[in-house]
XYZ file of C-alpha atoms in Angstrom:
722
model
C 160.385 130.850 70.910
C 159.462 128.303 68.223
C 159.585 125.613 70.883
C 156.988 127.449 73.023
C 154.739 128.035 70.010
C 154.845 124.325 69.233
C 153.940 123.412 72.808
C 151.080 125.933 72.715
C 149.739 124.492 69.467
C 149.855 120.965 70.920
C 147.998 122.100 74.049
C 145.341 123.891 72.017
C 144.822 120.865 69.817
C 144.442 118.634 72.863
C 141.926 121.010 74.412
C 140.051 121.216 71.143
C 139.985 117.439 70.789
C 138.692 117.073 74.354
C 136.064 119.773 73.930
C 134.689 118.263 70.754
C 135.218 114.553 71.425
C 132.312 112.342 70.432
C 131.011 108.998 71.571
C 128.560 106.549 70.043
C 125.315 107.257 71.841
C 121.850 105.753 71.746
C 119.391 108.398 70.602
C 115.688 108.306 71.322
C 113.493 109.784 68.587
C 110.040 110.765 69.853
C 107.082 111.814 67.738
C 105.161 114.397 69.771
C 101.694 114.363 68.307
C 100.048 117.284 70.109
C 103.094 119.508 69.555
C 103.416 118.608 65.827
C 107.082 117.855 66.398
C 109.750 115.208 66.474
C 112.405 115.618 69.154
C 115.589 113.676 69.789
C 116.876 112.824 73.274
C 119.877 111.041 74.713
C 118.511 107.699 75.866
C 120.878 107.592 78.849
C 120.366 111.058 80.315
C 117.162 112.279 78.659
C 118.906 115.458 77.477
C 117.299 117.090 74.456
C 119.620 116.999 71.431
C 117.413 118.814 68.937
C 114.169 118.568 67.045
C 111.948 119.917 64.353
C 108.394 120.849 63.546
C 106.607 118.492 61.161
C 103.005 118.203 59.916
C 99.747 118.088 61.858
C 99.264 115.262 64.404
C 102.255 113.106 63.406
C 102.194 109.474 64.536
C 104.806 106.961 63.348
C 108.546 107.111 62.682
C 111.098 104.877 60.965
C 114.874 105.304 60.603
C 116.664 104.681 57.310
C 119.092 101.770 57.163
C 122.098 104.104 56.908
C 120.919 106.083 59.964
C 120.957 109.328 57.999
C 117.217 110.010 57.679
C 114.025 109.607 59.668
C 110.592 109.345 58.068
C 107.524 110.552 59.995
C 103.874 110.105 59.042
C 101.790 113.270 59.354
C 98.549 111.436 60.082
C 96.466 114.554 60.784
C 94.000 112.549 62.886
C 94.198 112.106 66.615
C 93.702 108.357 66.744
C 92.374 105.285 64.965
C 89.473 105.180 67.443
C 89.009 108.951 67.759
C 89.002 110.556 64.314
C 89.464 114.161 65.422
C 91.415 116.366 63.032
C 91.973 116.838 59.291
C 93.576 113.883 57.460
C 97.180 114.614 56.521
C 98.904 114.060 53.190
C 102.645 113.911 53.790
C 105.701 112.178 55.196
C 108.297 114.439 56.839
C 111.890 113.523 56.005
C 114.323 114.518 58.784
C 118.083 114.878 58.513
C 119.594 112.997 61.471
C 122.730 115.107 61.325
C 120.905 118.365 62.000
C 117.642 116.940 63.449
C 115.729 119.234 61.067
C 113.115 118.496 58.435
C 114.630 118.452 54.917
C 111.481 118.013 52.838
C 108.143 116.209 52.633
C 106.932 113.281 50.541
C 103.353 113.870 49.407
C 101.044 110.873 49.767
C 97.919 112.271 48.085
C 94.880 114.364 48.922
C 94.148 114.179 52.653
C 94.526 110.413 52.756
C 95.949 110.162 56.325
C 99.309 108.342 56.088
C 99.993 106.301 59.199
C 102.183 103.195 59.299
C 105.511 103.326 57.455
C 108.442 100.938 57.075
C 111.605 100.516 54.987
C 111.305 97.242 53.078
C 113.943 94.665 54.127
C 116.440 93.864 51.361
C 115.110 96.920 49.472
C 116.493 99.920 51.370
C 115.267 102.433 48.785
C 111.603 101.463 49.167
C 109.470 103.178 51.796
C 106.028 101.646 52.317
C 103.214 103.770 53.769
C 99.615 102.852 54.528
C 96.990 105.578 54.022
C 93.793 105.173 56.001
C 91.215 107.300 54.198
C 91.622 105.566 50.832
C 92.832 102.208 52.268
C 96.029 101.920 50.233
C 99.677 100.984 50.492
C 101.896 103.547 48.773
C 105.472 102.665 47.852
C 107.995 105.512 47.544
C 111.253 105.159 45.618
C 113.706 106.949 47.909
C 116.150 107.435 45.068
C 113.684 109.688 43.263
C 111.262 110.517 46.137
C 108.427 109.596 43.798
C 105.575 107.144 44.268
C 106.661 103.906 42.627
C 103.439 101.944 42.961
C 100.352 101.554 45.091
C 97.752 98.912 45.819
C 94.533 98.609 47.858
C 94.331 97.002 51.295
C 91.599 95.831 53.631
C 89.431 98.669 55.052
C 90.465 99.687 58.556
C 94.173 99.017 57.933
C 96.207 100.912 60.521
C 99.736 99.530 60.374
C 101.891 96.698 59.084
C 105.195 94.850 59.319
C 107.363 93.009 56.800
C 108.584 89.441 56.783
C 112.362 89.419 57.406
C 113.087 88.841 53.716
C 110.793 91.678 52.624
C 108.659 89.370 50.484
C 105.463 89.608 52.538
C 103.503 92.354 54.187
C 101.490 91.620 57.291
C 98.644 94.135 57.544
C 96.649 94.744 60.739
C 93.171 96.146 60.250
C 91.520 96.312 63.671
C 88.271 94.357 63.677
C 89.052 93.138 60.116
C 91.978 91.131 61.446
C 95.327 90.428 59.793
C 96.111 89.999 56.087
C 99.148 88.461 54.381
C 99.993 90.443 51.227
C 102.602 89.986 48.531
C 104.848 93.051 48.956
C 105.493 93.400 45.253
C 102.047 92.849 43.756
C 99.695 93.669 46.635
C 97.954 90.320 46.224
C 96.169 89.179 49.399
C 97.186 85.559 49.896
C 95.624 84.919 53.295
C 93.613 86.438 56.127
C 92.996 85.812 59.808
C 90.055 87.300 61.678
C 90.027 87.473 65.458
C 87.148 87.873 67.872
C 88.752 91.141 69.037
C 90.346 94.078 67.163
C 94.030 93.569 66.334
C 95.993 96.716 67.232
C 99.545 95.396 67.397
C 101.604 93.117 65.184
C 105.165 91.854 65.574
C 107.291 88.737 65.209
C 108.793 86.501 67.831
C 112.560 86.899 67.785
C 113.053 83.705 65.747
C 110.357 84.764 63.238
C 108.506 81.488 63.780
C 105.320 83.139 65.078
C 103.439 86.396 64.697
C 102.368 88.164 67.889
C 98.949 89.808 67.584
C 97.750 92.294 70.218
C 94.013 92.027 70.816
C 91.511 92.960 73.481
C 92.552 91.247 76.723
C 94.570 88.711 74.766
C 97.780 88.079 72.869
C 97.542 85.690 69.946
C 100.413 83.665 68.495
C 99.790 83.047 64.811
C 101.596 80.631 62.498
C 102.748 82.805 59.535
C 102.589 79.888 57.128
C 99.158 78.422 57.878
C 97.628 81.565 59.458
C 96.311 79.319 62.183
C 96.352 80.216 65.858
C 99.170 78.414 67.629
C 98.044 79.508 71.079
C 96.858 82.513 73.096
C 97.679 84.308 76.315
C 94.347 85.589 77.516
C 92.434 86.593 80.663
C 94.994 89.334 81.195
C 92.478 91.563 83.012
C 93.003 94.471 80.598
C 91.202 95.975 77.635
C 92.767 96.774 74.254
C 96.469 96.018 73.874
C 98.515 97.926 71.301
C 102.020 97.217 69.975
C 103.454 94.273 71.963
C 107.203 93.626 71.665
C 109.558 90.844 72.731
C 112.761 91.953 74.455
C 115.941 91.066 72.508
C 116.986 88.580 75.221
C 113.585 86.850 74.795
C 112.916 87.186 78.498
C 109.765 89.322 78.382
C 106.833 90.275 76.222
C 105.948 93.909 76.889
C 102.342 94.826 76.071
C 100.880 98.353 76.354
C 97.268 98.192 77.587
C 96.254 101.606 76.313
C 92.989 102.244 78.176
C 94.363 100.770 81.408
C 97.396 103.103 81.372
C 99.814 100.243 82.004
C 102.378 98.004 80.370
C 102.078 94.299 81.057
C 105.350 92.508 81.655
C 104.790 88.907 80.589
C 107.290 86.134 81.250
C 108.001 84.930 77.702
C 108.582 81.350 78.816
C 105.825 80.877 81.381
C 103.500 83.291 79.549
C 102.076 84.831 82.713
C 101.922 88.465 83.834
C 104.660 89.123 86.359
C 104.299 92.892 86.600
C 101.873 95.686 85.750
C 103.721 98.958 85.248
C 101.668 102.145 85.119
C 103.578 104.403 82.727
C 101.173 107.223 81.934
C 97.914 107.993 80.172
C 97.488 105.860 77.027
C 100.772 103.972 76.540
C 101.198 103.359 72.818
C 104.618 102.315 71.507
C 107.524 100.516 73.146
C 111.142 100.379 72.026
C 113.672 98.207 73.869
C 117.422 98.839 73.980
C 119.518 96.258 72.146
C 121.028 95.024 75.433
C 117.537 94.501 76.972
C 118.407 96.884 79.822
C 115.686 99.458 79.247
C 112.299 99.822 77.608
C 111.049 103.226 76.434
C 107.284 103.805 76.364
C 105.379 106.676 74.781
C 102.226 107.922 76.518
C 99.729 109.457 74.126
C 98.090 111.876 76.562
C 101.134 112.887 78.598
C 104.251 115.010 78.294
C 106.827 112.348 79.033
C 108.352 109.105 77.802
C 108.637 106.373 80.425
C 111.986 104.608 80.792
C 111.616 101.199 82.450
C 114.622 99.511 84.025
C 114.034 95.886 83.013
C 116.060 94.559 85.948
C 113.972 96.027 88.749
C 110.991 97.529 86.819
C 111.584 100.982 88.291
C 110.408 103.828 86.046
C 112.114 107.110 85.331
C 110.830 109.755 82.952
C 112.171 111.715 80.027
C 110.301 115.006 79.756
C 108.899 115.535 76.279
C 106.380 117.754 74.587
C 102.722 116.689 74.770
C 101.378 113.579 73.104
C 104.334 111.219 72.646
C 103.435 108.545 70.083
C 105.907 107.003 67.618
C 109.334 106.128 68.925
C 112.664 104.840 67.588
C 116.123 104.097 68.973
C 119.301 104.451 66.923
C 123.020 104.972 67.507
C 124.832 108.135 66.546
C 128.118 109.864 67.237
C 127.233 112.597 69.711
C 129.439 115.211 71.270
C 130.382 114.054 74.746
C 128.483 116.155 77.280
C 130.309 118.011 80.002
C 129.410 116.709 83.404
C 126.507 118.729 84.728
C 124.609 118.712 87.977
C 120.847 118.361 87.900
C 119.692 121.411 89.841
C 115.998 120.595 89.527
C 114.120 119.877 92.761
C 111.680 116.960 92.691
C 108.555 116.231 94.698
C 107.519 112.593 94.354
C 104.094 111.396 95.409
C 102.281 108.139 94.746
C 98.782 107.083 93.775
C 97.098 103.700 94.019
C 94.268 103.548 91.498
C 92.088 100.748 90.084
C 93.146 100.560 86.426
C 91.912 97.030 85.844
C 89.040 95.030 87.265
C 85.511 96.251 87.927
C 86.503 99.837 88.765
C 88.944 100.475 85.905
C 86.929 103.315 84.339
C 86.750 105.100 87.688
C 90.505 104.687 88.142
C 91.278 105.852 84.612
C 89.258 109.022 85.137
C 91.047 109.684 88.427
C 94.403 109.309 86.714
C 93.364 111.650 83.899
C 92.699 114.364 86.485
C 95.964 113.729 88.315
C 98.036 113.689 85.137
C 96.378 116.738 83.613
C 97.239 118.661 86.769
C 100.785 117.292 86.879
C 101.615 118.189 83.280
C 100.017 121.639 83.627
C 101.843 122.529 86.843
C 105.219 121.234 85.589
C 104.890 123.215 82.364
C 104.564 126.319 84.544
C 107.583 125.679 86.742
C 106.288 123.169 89.305
C 104.980 123.541 92.858
C 106.445 126.208 95.093
C 107.370 125.035 98.586
C 109.094 127.616 100.721
C 111.376 129.543 98.372
C 111.951 126.673 95.895
C 110.009 125.222 92.978
C 109.601 121.458 92.698
C 108.978 119.342 89.598
C 106.077 117.037 90.439
C 106.376 113.279 89.844
C 103.525 110.823 90.445
C 104.228 107.092 90.711
C 101.264 104.789 90.242
C 100.274 101.237 91.098
C 97.229 99.388 89.842
C 95.083 98.024 92.683
C 93.218 95.789 90.182
C 90.056 96.907 92.013
C 91.024 94.791 95.025
C 91.514 96.711 98.266
C 93.286 93.734 99.827
C 96.316 94.683 97.696
C 96.704 98.103 99.290
C 99.251 97.497 102.123
C 101.560 95.463 99.852
C 101.355 98.042 97.067
C 102.100 100.896 99.475
C 105.214 99.092 100.722
C 106.339 98.255 97.185
C 105.977 101.790 95.900
C 107.774 103.210 98.951
C 110.635 100.760 98.412
C 110.974 101.712 94.737
C 110.446 105.478 94.756
C 111.276 108.378 97.129
C 107.616 109.237 97.663
C 106.764 111.950 100.174
C 102.982 111.512 100.180
C 100.249 109.349 98.710
C 96.941 110.123 97.042
C 93.971 108.284 98.515
C 91.890 105.679 96.732
C 88.154 106.447 96.781
C 87.536 108.650 99.811
C 89.343 107.130 102.788
C 90.430 103.626 101.807
C 94.095 104.195 102.653
C 93.558 106.341 105.747
C 91.147 103.762 107.174
C 93.673 100.944 106.719
C 95.408 100.307 110.040
C 98.474 98.876 108.278
C 99.211 102.143 106.452
C 100.380 104.796 108.901
C 103.908 105.792 107.902
C 103.108 108.063 104.961
C 101.049 111.197 104.406
C 97.710 110.244 102.800
C 96.316 113.286 100.975
C 92.555 113.721 101.581
C 90.580 112.946 98.426
C 88.156 115.666 97.382
C 84.562 114.930 98.375
C 81.730 114.535 95.868
C 79.807 117.816 95.887
C 76.558 119.063 94.428
C 77.992 122.306 93.047
C 81.702 122.366 92.223
C 81.509 125.927 90.927
C 81.000 126.994 94.549
C 84.321 125.490 95.640
C 86.896 127.987 96.923
C 88.210 129.918 93.928
C 91.861 129.282 94.835
C 91.450 125.688 93.650
C 90.807 126.978 90.125
C 93.471 129.670 90.256
C 95.539 128.142 87.406
C 92.579 128.467 85.007
C 90.331 131.105 86.567
C 87.104 129.134 86.830
C 85.564 125.682 86.576
C 84.405 126.429 83.038
C 87.904 127.423 81.901
C 89.369 124.331 83.577
C 86.960 122.112 81.656
C 87.910 123.815 78.378
C 91.626 123.439 79.057
C 91.199 119.762 79.949
C 89.253 119.099 76.742
C 91.775 120.990 74.593
C 94.705 119.151 76.146
C 93.374 115.589 76.237
C 90.573 115.600 73.636
C 88.307 114.231 76.360
C 85.600 115.628 78.599
C 86.368 116.175 82.263
C 84.364 113.657 84.301
C 83.352 114.124 87.931
C 86.068 111.687 89.043
C 88.636 113.575 86.989
C 87.471 116.867 88.470
C 87.693 115.519 92.006
C 91.214 114.195 91.416
C 92.223 117.527 89.845
C 90.817 119.420 92.852
C 92.672 117.039 95.176
C 95.926 117.953 93.435
C 95.085 121.639 93.391
C 94.321 121.455 97.119
C 97.672 119.733 97.701
C 99.478 122.425 95.718
C 97.739 125.158 97.736
C 98.510 123.367 101.003
C 102.205 123.115 100.156
C 102.573 126.573 98.624
C 100.358 128.596 100.980
C 99.846 126.568 104.150
C 103.333 125.146 104.697
C 105.687 127.693 106.258
C 109.359 126.755 106.183
C 111.938 129.051 107.763
C 115.152 129.562 105.828
C 117.838 127.655 107.669
C 121.232 126.166 106.946
C 120.971 123.798 109.903
C 121.175 120.221 108.608
C 119.531 118.848 111.746
C 115.799 118.304 111.626
C 113.987 120.946 113.624
C 110.814 120.817 115.718
C 107.619 121.715 113.886
C 104.009 122.664 114.499
C 100.615 121.754 113.038
C 98.033 124.522 113.327
C 94.304 123.637 113.521
C 91.738 126.227 112.476
C 88.555 127.496 114.133
C 84.933 126.688 113.235
C 85.189 129.121 110.305
C 87.943 127.223 108.474
C 91.354 128.614 107.545
C 91.349 132.407 107.741
C 93.834 135.287 107.700
C 94.568 135.063 111.433
C 95.831 131.484 110.960
C 98.395 132.803 108.478
C 99.337 135.555 110.917
C 100.099 132.981 113.590
C 102.085 130.855 111.114
C 104.200 133.887 110.189
C 104.904 134.580 113.851
C 106.058 131.026 114.409
C 108.086 130.843 111.182
C 109.857 134.071 112.192
C 110.978 132.259 115.327
C 112.336 129.292 113.388
C 109.417 126.828 113.509
C 108.158 125.064 110.386
C 104.351 125.306 110.437
C 101.649 123.468 108.543
C 98.174 125.003 108.610
C 95.801 122.049 108.376
C 92.683 122.775 106.318
C 90.137 120.062 107.103
C 87.087 121.769 105.593
C 87.939 122.547 101.950
C 88.452 118.983 100.638
C 85.229 117.885 102.332
C 83.189 120.787 101.017
C 82.455 122.059 104.523
C 81.620 125.754 104.830
C 81.865 126.007 108.615
C 81.253 124.046 111.798
C 77.731 125.398 112.279
C 76.432 123.861 109.025
C 77.803 120.367 109.723
C 77.694 119.977 113.505
C 80.331 119.690 116.189
C 81.204 116.016 115.874
C 81.712 116.060 112.110
C 83.914 119.122 112.404
C 86.350 117.880 115.022
C 86.391 114.353 113.591
C 87.557 115.828 110.285
C 90.479 117.493 112.039
C 91.425 114.314 113.901
C 91.240 112.254 110.693
C 93.696 114.630 109.023
C 96.303 114.721 111.774
C 98.374 111.791 110.551
C 98.329 113.217 107.015
C 99.584 116.541 108.374
C 102.138 114.902 110.671
C 103.668 112.781 107.900
C 103.641 115.716 105.482
C 105.467 117.926 107.955
C 108.065 115.185 108.527
C 108.575 114.107 104.902
C 108.244 117.413 103.065
C 108.904 119.922 105.848
C 111.784 117.714 107.079
C 110.754 118.089 110.704
C 111.951 115.839 113.532
C 109.273 113.144 113.964
C 109.720 113.191 117.754
C 109.356 116.960 118.088
C 106.010 117.833 116.535
C 103.502 119.965 118.421
C 99.871 120.962 117.920
C 98.284 124.398 118.164
C 94.538 124.854 117.816
C 92.031 127.673 118.127
C 88.446 127.242 119.396
C 87.257 124.139 117.479
C 90.898 123.412 116.653
C 91.788 123.949 120.316
C 89.273 121.263 121.271
C 90.610 118.922 118.565
C 94.208 119.183 119.761
C 93.078 118.208 123.252
C 91.184 115.206 121.822
C 94.313 114.227 119.907
C 96.350 114.213 123.145
C 93.710 112.398 125.219
C 95.035 109.071 126.539
C 91.726 107.370 127.202
C 89.946 108.626 124.097
C 87.367 106.229 122.655
C 87.925 107.636 119.162
C 88.873 104.968 116.584
C 90.975 107.546 114.719
C 94.727 107.038 114.866
C 96.647 110.055 116.164
C 100.450 110.246 115.962
C 102.569 110.759 119.093
C 102.686 114.538 119.422
C 105.053 115.947 122.020
C 102.852 118.832 123.147
C 99.667 120.732 122.376
C 98.587 124.350 122.824
C 94.826 124.907 123.040
C 93.480 128.428 122.614
C 90.011 128.674 124.223
C 89.355 125.071 123.129
C 85.974 124.345 124.739
C 87.465 122.522 127.706
C 84.006 122.339 129.346
C 83.178 119.496 126.937
C 85.600 117.132 128.738
C 84.861 115.064 131.824
C 87.334 112.879 133.695
C 90.291 112.370 131.373
C 94.039 112.145 131.017
C 96.470 113.578 128.495
C 99.743 112.472 126.977
C 102.586 114.941 126.515
C 102.587 118.520 127.671
C 99.461 120.682 127.435
C 99.101 124.467 127.558
C 95.730 126.230 127.772
C 95.413 129.856 126.585
C 92.195 131.469 127.859
C 90.461 134.764 128.180
C 89.013 135.523 131.581
C 85.893 137.087 129.978
C 85.246 134.224 127.546
C 81.505 133.418 127.607
C 81.734 130.995 124.652
C 84.235 128.607 126.244
C 84.349 129.768 129.877
C 87.574 129.828 131.868
C 85.782 127.694 134.464
C 85.835 124.835 131.966
C 89.614 125.103 131.632
C 90.015 125.083 135.412
C 87.728 122.046 135.677
C 89.720 120.253 132.999
C 92.935 120.687 134.966
C 91.182 119.267 138.038
C 89.661 116.338 136.107
C 92.900 115.410 134.343
C 94.954 114.488 137.389
C 98.490 113.412 136.588
C 98.506 115.279 133.285
C 101.124 117.941 132.587
C 98.862 120.989 132.009
C 99.731 124.654 132.220
C 97.163 127.471 132.100
C 97.761 130.982 130.698
C 94.805 133.310 131.266
C 94.324 136.926 130.284
C 92.315 139.703 131.934
C 89.441 141.294 130.021
C 89.963 138.861 127.132
C 87.041 137.326 125.230
C 86.751 134.339 122.893
C 89.001 135.000 119.906
C 91.116 137.537 121.819
C 94.070 136.905 119.455
C 92.093 137.670 116.266
C 93.090 141.172 115.207
C 90.412 141.180 112.493
C 87.686 141.350 115.181
C 86.411 144.499 116.884
C 86.866 144.772 120.632
C 83.470 143.145 121.139
C 80.743 141.667 118.948
C 77.591 139.909 120.138
C 76.491 136.690 118.398
C 74.037 133.805 118.820
C 74.941 130.166 118.520
C 72.739 127.564 116.811
C 70.848 127.004 120.084
C 70.053 130.701 120.482
C 72.617 131.321 123.247
C 74.271 134.745 123.226
C 78.075 134.952 123.345
C 80.763 137.472 122.510
C 83.909 137.602 120.426
C 86.509 140.349 120.721
C 90.103 141.304 120.045
C 92.394 142.240 122.928
C 95.798 143.465 121.778
C 97.419 143.149 125.206
C 96.287 139.553 125.623
C 97.262 138.782 122.025
C 100.853 139.958 122.353
C 101.266 138.333 125.741
C 99.922 135.039 124.367
C 102.539 135.129 121.582
C 105.307 135.352 124.173
C 103.684 132.692 126.343
C 103.262 130.330 123.385
C 106.871 130.729 122.263
C 108.002 130.060 125.818
C 105.893 126.890 125.895
C 107.191 125.732 122.499
C 110.764 125.774 123.786
C 109.905 122.383 125.259
C 109.775 120.933 121.752
């Protein structure tokens, strides 16, 4: 018996040791300004380890030498350039064992503490710069009392120490850089640049200071305070905290207003990569092995993790407004292996973030990112019966459209993108080299956005509430470009959630699918009814809305040519979307169109069409009363089915019969229905209604239940050929 007890005790101890085993892990500390928090994440997996609330609008963080405490400045102000808020007066001290705030160090009366550092060779001295009263405050960490203080140059925002702790290097924006005796506060030298200095660091050998300016990086001799040399003409605006990777291979420079990090070859001193990380990249921390760089994005809800071997970005979800950042090692309980059950939808955007159009591109990205963060915070985008976390990968076009094909290929090679957001209105869709990805239509410039379909504002209720939410979230006003990019994303969400019908299936083979083109009235309830019928029979369906993103009300107000051209322009977008997101077989896609849409599907299948618009290779097309009388001699690819009412006086049956005669050699089948008018399948119509067209001609619409139900059976029979 004793023997069995001993064995049991040994087994329990082994299980206990396994369950609570720890490993040395790199921890990422992130100051989340908008959330008034500091959270701690595993740097390898991004898993949240813990966190704590701190003061208002915290900014910077530093880790104690013994890795037991973190110090966080509660700045209280949004930014050096945007003084929104109430100046703070404290430093939060966080226990790195529990990840909770222990206490606060008080800096004074609303003096806005910002930069903070532990003095080298003096581990009990914490230096803090306060921006309202332009001082350096020195705390004795043994007593948590202020030990001394001294004045600094107005505009001082942050600082670093010399490696021996003897000198302070103060950066003060447009007032340049000052060299200060760390003990006495005596200013022993100053350097003034032509541009504001917003970042300050050493080269790895401490022989030069690296100053981050506007469109330039300055290398300063720390002894003479003379410029050694510059890297300029970087095609960006203000650069913040540049860092050198530990292996001295790269200089990484966050260009805050351009939303990108410059990767500069440290030897050749040229830009080799522009990596768009998020809105307002601020701080960068590089792993000790130079494998990864972590970037905070001041107006986003994520930290960007850059693989420094291939420059591919992944993201660590955070709370809003990531700012200060620090890496440190800590014994962490080994996580049990878990499967990431989250579904991801990855799309891409090419935007001009540098060059002549950088402000336009920045505003576009603000709209995209505001939408992305808002939708992800509420569970993601619903497609079928699943919710998807939205990722957007960006590339900077540098305001040069000649870069577009190469950038599209690069971003497709690096990321599993399913669709791409257009640049301006049709720059990507008009490029003949870019055909193998779904290009989302960019929302048209309108005179009155408050008249846009209400479903595009459904997350906020109205345009006015959207503008308020945008301003509250980003501390910026919503521009027209930002609104158009937001509406583009909202339209995409609606298209995927409401207009994409995916049958539940366990079949791993890709199935045939259908694109449905609406009538002259735009997408209406009867389009959804047809989609439900087809989904019930196993067909994925995408209802293509070509009017909403263009601001079109109906065909009558814009004319025939504009209306059908819009549908043809959107066909490749719909085709690629159905393939990449609906996972449909690319060789088994069919078209179904009604009235105007019925005409458009015939134009899409026309072999000798003079239209410059690219149409994918559809296998078949079904045209319901599609104005066949508008065609002359022609020829069609694939299989065609015509569905017509014998009493149609809007698009007469005689036109369908003539089309068959004029399209010799084409595979066309005609289904016609007795006593059926134009719109015979629309159950929302009465049996007959008299109308006038724009030329004053009288015609009739009417529902015919018999013809409707027969046409469903006939259509399904035709679709078997997919």
